[in-house]
Amino acid sequence: MTPDEVEAIIGGYHGDPFRVLGPHRVKKGWEIRTFQPQAYEASVVIDDKPVLLQKADAQGFFVVSLDQDPGRYRLRLKLWNGSEQEIDD
């Protein structure tokens, strides 16, 4: 994932967003990447345990590194309007 790819996701003009977003195998395990501009905080929920994602861009691009394949997971979002929601990625 490059800064140009992140910019293209945020700008809405990336030609293949799922090449960047979602779960991806990386050199040191796995990463989950998501773009949630409506959220100020995001967590990935695996086996009912939340893991906080890091905000890689102020406009709502979040990333978390994991040691192993996340398998099935959900995203828990804290929205700018103060509400929370849990969604499928």
mmCIF file with all atom_site columns, C-alpha atoms in Angstrom:
data_model
loop_
_atom_site.group_PDB
_atom_site.id
_atom_site.type_symbol
_atom_site.label_atom_id
_atom_site.label_alt_id
_atom_site.label_comp_id
_atom_site.label_asym_id
_atom_site.label_entity_id
_atom_site.label_seq_id
_atom_site.pdbx_PDB_ins_code
_atom_site.Cartn_x
_atom_site.Cartn_y
_atom_site.Cartn_z
_atom_site.occupancy
_atom_site.B_iso_or_equiv
_atom_site.pdbx_formal_charge
_atom_site.auth_seq_id
_atom_site.auth_comp_id
_atom_site.auth_asym_id
_atom_site.auth_atom_id
_atom_site.pdbx_PDB_model_num
ATOM 1  C CA . MET A 1 1  ? 0.000   0.000   0.000  1.00 0.00 ? 1  MET A CA 1
ATOM 2  C CA . THR A 1 2  ? 1.413   3.361   -1.022 1.00 0.00 ? 2  THR A CA 1
ATOM 3  C CA . PRO A 1 3  ? 0.479   6.935   -0.052 1.00 0.00 ? 3  PRO A CA 1
ATOM 4  C CA . ASP A 1 4  ? -0.821  7.428   -3.602 1.00 0.00 ? 4  ASP A CA 1
ATOM 5  C CA . GLU A 1 5  ? -3.167  4.457   -3.184 1.00 0.00 ? 5  GLU A CA 1
ATOM 6  C CA . VAL A 1 6  ? -4.483  5.835   0.111  1.00 0.00 ? 6  VAL A CA 1
ATOM 7  C CA . GLU A 1 7  ? -5.051  9.211   -1.551 1.00 0.00 ? 7  GLU A CA 1
ATOM 8  C CA . ALA A 1 8  ? -6.910  7.521   -4.419 1.00 0.00 ? 8  ALA A CA 1
ATOM 9  C CA . ILE A 1 9  ? -9.154  5.627   -1.960 1.00 0.00 ? 9  ILE A CA 1
ATOM 10 C CA . ILE A 1 10 ? -9.945  8.827   -0.061 1.00 0.00 ? 10 ILE A CA 1
ATOM 11 C CA . GLY A 1 11 ? -10.546 10.719  -3.306 1.00 0.00 ? 11 GLY A CA 1
ATOM 12 C CA . GLY A 1 12 ? -12.816 7.989   -4.634 1.00 0.00 ? 12 GLY A CA 1
ATOM 13 C CA . TYR A 1 13 ? -10.871 7.375   -7.832 1.00 0.00 ? 13 TYR A CA 1
ATOM 14 C CA . HIS A 1 14 ? -8.905  4.194   -7.094 1.00 0.00 ? 14 HIS A CA 1
ATOM 15 C CA . GLY A 1 15 ? -9.514  1.710   -9.898 1.00 0.00 ? 15 GLY A CA 1
ATOM 16 C CA . ASP A 1 16 ? -9.389  -1.373  -7.634 1.00 0.00 ? 16 ASP A CA 1
ATOM 17 C CA . PRO A 1 17 ? -10.137 -0.365  -4.011 1.00 0.00 ? 17 PRO A CA 1
ATOM 18 C CA . PHE A 1 18 ? -10.311 -3.937  -2.723 1.00 0.00 ? 18 PHE A CA 1
ATOM 19 C CA . ARG A 1 19 ? -6.673  -4.397  -3.683 1.00 0.00 ? 19 ARG A CA 1
ATOM 20 C CA . VAL A 1 20 ? -6.006  -1.949  -0.824 1.00 0.00 ? 20 VAL A CA 1
ATOM 21 C CA . LEU A 1 21 ? -8.983  -2.300  1.535  1.00 0.00 ? 21 LEU A CA 1
ATOM 22 C CA . GLY A 1 22 ? -9.927  -5.272  3.705  1.00 0.00 ? 22 GLY A CA 1
ATOM 23 C CA . PRO A 1 23 ? -7.647  -8.002  5.086  1.00 0.00 ? 23 PRO A CA 1
ATOM 24 C CA . HIS A 1 24 ? -4.271  -8.497  3.399  1.00 0.00 ? 24 HIS A CA 1
ATOM 25 C CA . ARG A 1 25 ? -1.311  -10.750 4.051  1.00 0.00 ? 25 ARG A CA 1
ATOM 26 C CA . VAL A 1 26 ? 1.868   -8.695  4.562  1.00 0.00 ? 26 VAL A CA 1
ATOM 27 C CA . LYS A 1 27 ? 5.493   -9.585  5.359  1.00 0.00 ? 27 LYS A CA 1
ATOM 28 C CA . LYS A 1 28 ? 4.931   -9.630  9.122  1.00 0.00 ? 28 LYS A CA 1
ATOM 29 C CA . GLY A 1 29 ? 1.461   -11.174 9.320  1.00 0.00 ? 29 GLY A CA 1
ATOM 30 C CA . TRP A 1 30 ? -1.781  -9.502  8.288  1.00 0.00 ? 30 TRP A CA 1
ATOM 31 C CA . GLU A 1 31 ? -3.250  -6.017  7.955  1.00 0.00 ? 31 GLU A CA 1
ATOM 32 C CA . ILE A 1 32 ? -6.846  -4.904  7.911  1.00 0.00 ? 32 ILE A CA 1
ATOM 33 C CA . ARG A 1 33 ? -7.456  -1.595  6.149  1.00 0.00 ? 33 ARG A CA 1
ATOM 34 C CA . THR A 1 34 ? -10.699 0.326   5.993  1.00 0.00 ? 34 THR A CA 1
ATOM 35 C CA . PHE A 1 35 ? -11.902 3.737   4.904  1.00 0.00 ? 35 PHE A CA 1
ATOM 36 C CA . GLN A 1 36 ? -14.594 5.051   7.243  1.00 0.00 ? 36 GLN A CA 1
ATOM 37 C CA . PRO A 1 37 ? -14.834 8.852   6.864  1.00 0.00 ? 37 PRO A CA 1
ATOM 38 C CA . GLN A 1 38 ? -17.858 8.981   9.183  1.00 0.00 ? 38 GLN A CA 1
ATOM 39 C CA . ALA A 1 39 ? -15.809 7.527   12.085 1.00 0.00 ? 39 ALA A CA 1
ATOM 40 C CA . TYR A 1 40 ? -13.321 9.172   14.416 1.00 0.00 ? 40 TYR A CA 1
ATOM 41 C CA . GLU A 1 41 ? -12.342 5.786   15.891 1.00 0.00 ? 41 GLU A CA 1
ATOM 42 C CA . ALA A 1 42 ? -12.541 2.216   14.591 1.00 0.00 ? 42 ALA A CA 1
ATOM 43 C CA . SER A 1 43 ? -11.862 -1.230  16.012 1.00 0.00 ? 43 SER A CA 1
ATOM 44 C CA . VAL A 1 44 ? -11.831 -4.655  14.450 1.00 0.00 ? 44 VAL A CA 1
ATOM 45 C CA . VAL A 1 45 ? -13.820 -7.221  16.443 1.00 0.00 ? 45 VAL A CA 1
ATOM 46 C CA . ILE A 1 46 ? -12.435 -10.764 16.250 1.00 0.00 ? 46 ILE A CA 1
ATOM 47 C CA . ASP A 1 47 ? -14.017 -13.466 18.421 1.00 0.00 ? 47 ASP A CA 1
ATOM 48 C CA . ASP A 1 48 ? -15.898 -10.741 20.355 1.00 0.00 ? 48 ASP A CA 1
ATOM 49 C CA . LYS A 1 49 ? -12.605 -8.983  21.222 1.00 0.00 ? 49 LYS A CA 1
ATOM 50 C CA . PRO A 1 50 ? -12.085 -5.452  19.877 1.00 0.00 ? 50 PRO A CA 1
ATOM 51 C CA . VAL A 1 51 ? -8.658  -4.362  18.601 1.00 0.00 ? 51 VAL A CA 1
ATOM 52 C CA . LEU A 1 52 ? -8.213  -0.642  17.955 1.00 0.00 ? 52 LEU A CA 1
ATOM 53 C CA . LEU A 1 53 ? -7.237  0.372   14.417 1.00 0.00 ? 53 LEU A CA 1
ATOM 54 C CA . GLN A 1 54 ? -4.724  3.175   13.949 1.00 0.00 ? 54 GLN A CA 1
ATOM 55 C CA . LYS A 1 55 ? -5.867  6.235   12.024 1.00 0.00 ? 55 LYS A CA 1
ATOM 56 C CA . ALA A 1 56 ? -3.461  6.362   9.063  1.00 0.00 ? 56 ALA A CA 1
ATOM 57 C CA . ASP A 1 57 ? -5.135  9.451   7.589  1.00 0.00 ? 57 ASP A CA 1
ATOM 58 C CA . ALA A 1 58 ? -7.225  12.166  9.231  1.00 0.00 ? 58 ALA A CA 1
ATOM 59 C CA . GLN A 1 59 ? -9.986  11.670  6.655  1.00 0.00 ? 59 GLN A CA 1
ATOM 60 C CA . GLY A 1 60 ? -10.850 8.212   7.982  1.00 0.00 ? 60 GLY A CA 1
ATOM 61 C CA . PHE A 1 61 ? -8.371  5.653   6.638  1.00 0.00 ? 61 PHE A CA 1
ATOM 62 C CA . PHE A 1 62 ? -7.672  3.086   9.389  1.00 0.00 ? 62 PHE A CA 1
ATOM 63 C CA . VAL A 1 63 ? -5.149  0.211   9.609  1.00 0.00 ? 63 VAL A CA 1
ATOM 64 C CA . VAL A 1 64 ? -4.308  -2.521  12.092 1.00 0.00 ? 64 VAL A CA 1
ATOM 65 C CA . SER A 1 65 ? -1.506  -5.109  11.974 1.00 0.00 ? 65 SER A CA 1
ATOM 66 C CA . LEU A 1 66 ? -2.206  -8.620  13.223 1.00 0.00 ? 66 LEU A CA 1
ATOM 67 C CA . ASP A 1 67 ? 0.000   -11.652 13.806 1.00 0.00 ? 67 ASP A CA 1
ATOM 68 C CA . GLN A 1 68 ? -2.383  -14.106 12.156 1.00 0.00 ? 68 GLN A CA 1
ATOM 69 C CA . ASP A 1 69 ? -5.215  -14.354 9.650  1.00 0.00 ? 69 ASP A CA 1
ATOM 70 C CA . PRO A 1 70 ? -8.151  -12.473 11.192 1.00 0.00 ? 70 PRO A CA 1
ATOM 71 C CA . GLY A 1 71 ? -10.709 -14.869 9.763  1.00 0.00 ? 71 GLY A CA 1
ATOM 72 C CA . ARG A 1 72 ? -14.220 -13.549 10.158 1.00 0.00 ? 72 ARG A CA 1
ATOM 73 C CA . TYR A 1 73 ? -14.438 -10.115 11.776 1.00 0.00 ? 73 TYR A CA 1
ATOM 74 C CA . ARG A 1 74 ? -16.606 -7.006  12.113 1.00 0.00 ? 74 ARG A CA 1
ATOM 75 C CA . LEU A 1 75 ? -15.803 -3.311  12.442 1.00 0.00 ? 75 LEU A CA 1
ATOM 76 C CA . ARG A 1 76 ? -16.907 -1.288  15.454 1.00 0.00 ? 76 ARG A CA 1
ATOM 77 C CA . LEU A 1 77 ? -17.096 2.427   14.662 1.00 0.00 ? 77 LEU A CA 1
ATOM 78 C CA . LYS A 1 78 ? -17.403 5.496   16.863 1.00 0.00 ? 78 LYS A CA 1
ATOM 79 C CA . LEU A 1 79 ? -19.010 8.112   14.667 1.00 0.00 ? 79 LEU A CA 1
ATOM 80 C CA . TRP A 1 80 ? -18.514 11.864  14.644 1.00 0.00 ? 80 TRP A CA 1
ATOM 81 C CA . ASN A 1 81 ? -22.162 12.362  15.676 1.00 0.00 ? 81 ASN A CA 1
ATOM 82 C CA . GLY A 1 82 ? -21.462 10.468  18.930 1.00 0.00 ? 82 GLY A CA 1
ATOM 83 C CA . SER A 1 83 ? -23.170 7.209   18.016 1.00 0.00 ? 83 SER A CA 1
ATOM 84 C CA . GLU A 1 84 ? -21.553 3.798   17.644 1.00 0.00 ? 84 GLU A CA 1
ATOM 85 C CA . GLN A 1 85 ? -22.228 1.026   15.169 1.00 0.00 ? 85 GLN A CA 1
ATOM 86 C CA . GLU A 1 86 ? -20.881 -2.388  14.344 1.00 0.00 ? 86 GLU A CA 1
ATOM 87 C CA . ILE A 1 87 ? -20.755 -3.388  10.687 1.00 0.00 ? 87 ILE A CA 1
ATOM 88 C CA . ASP A 1 88 ? -19.507 -6.119  8.396  1.00 0.00 ? 88 ASP A CA 1
ATOM 89 C CA . ASP A 1 89 ? -16.425 -5.132  6.445  1.00 0.00 ? 89 ASP A CA 1
#
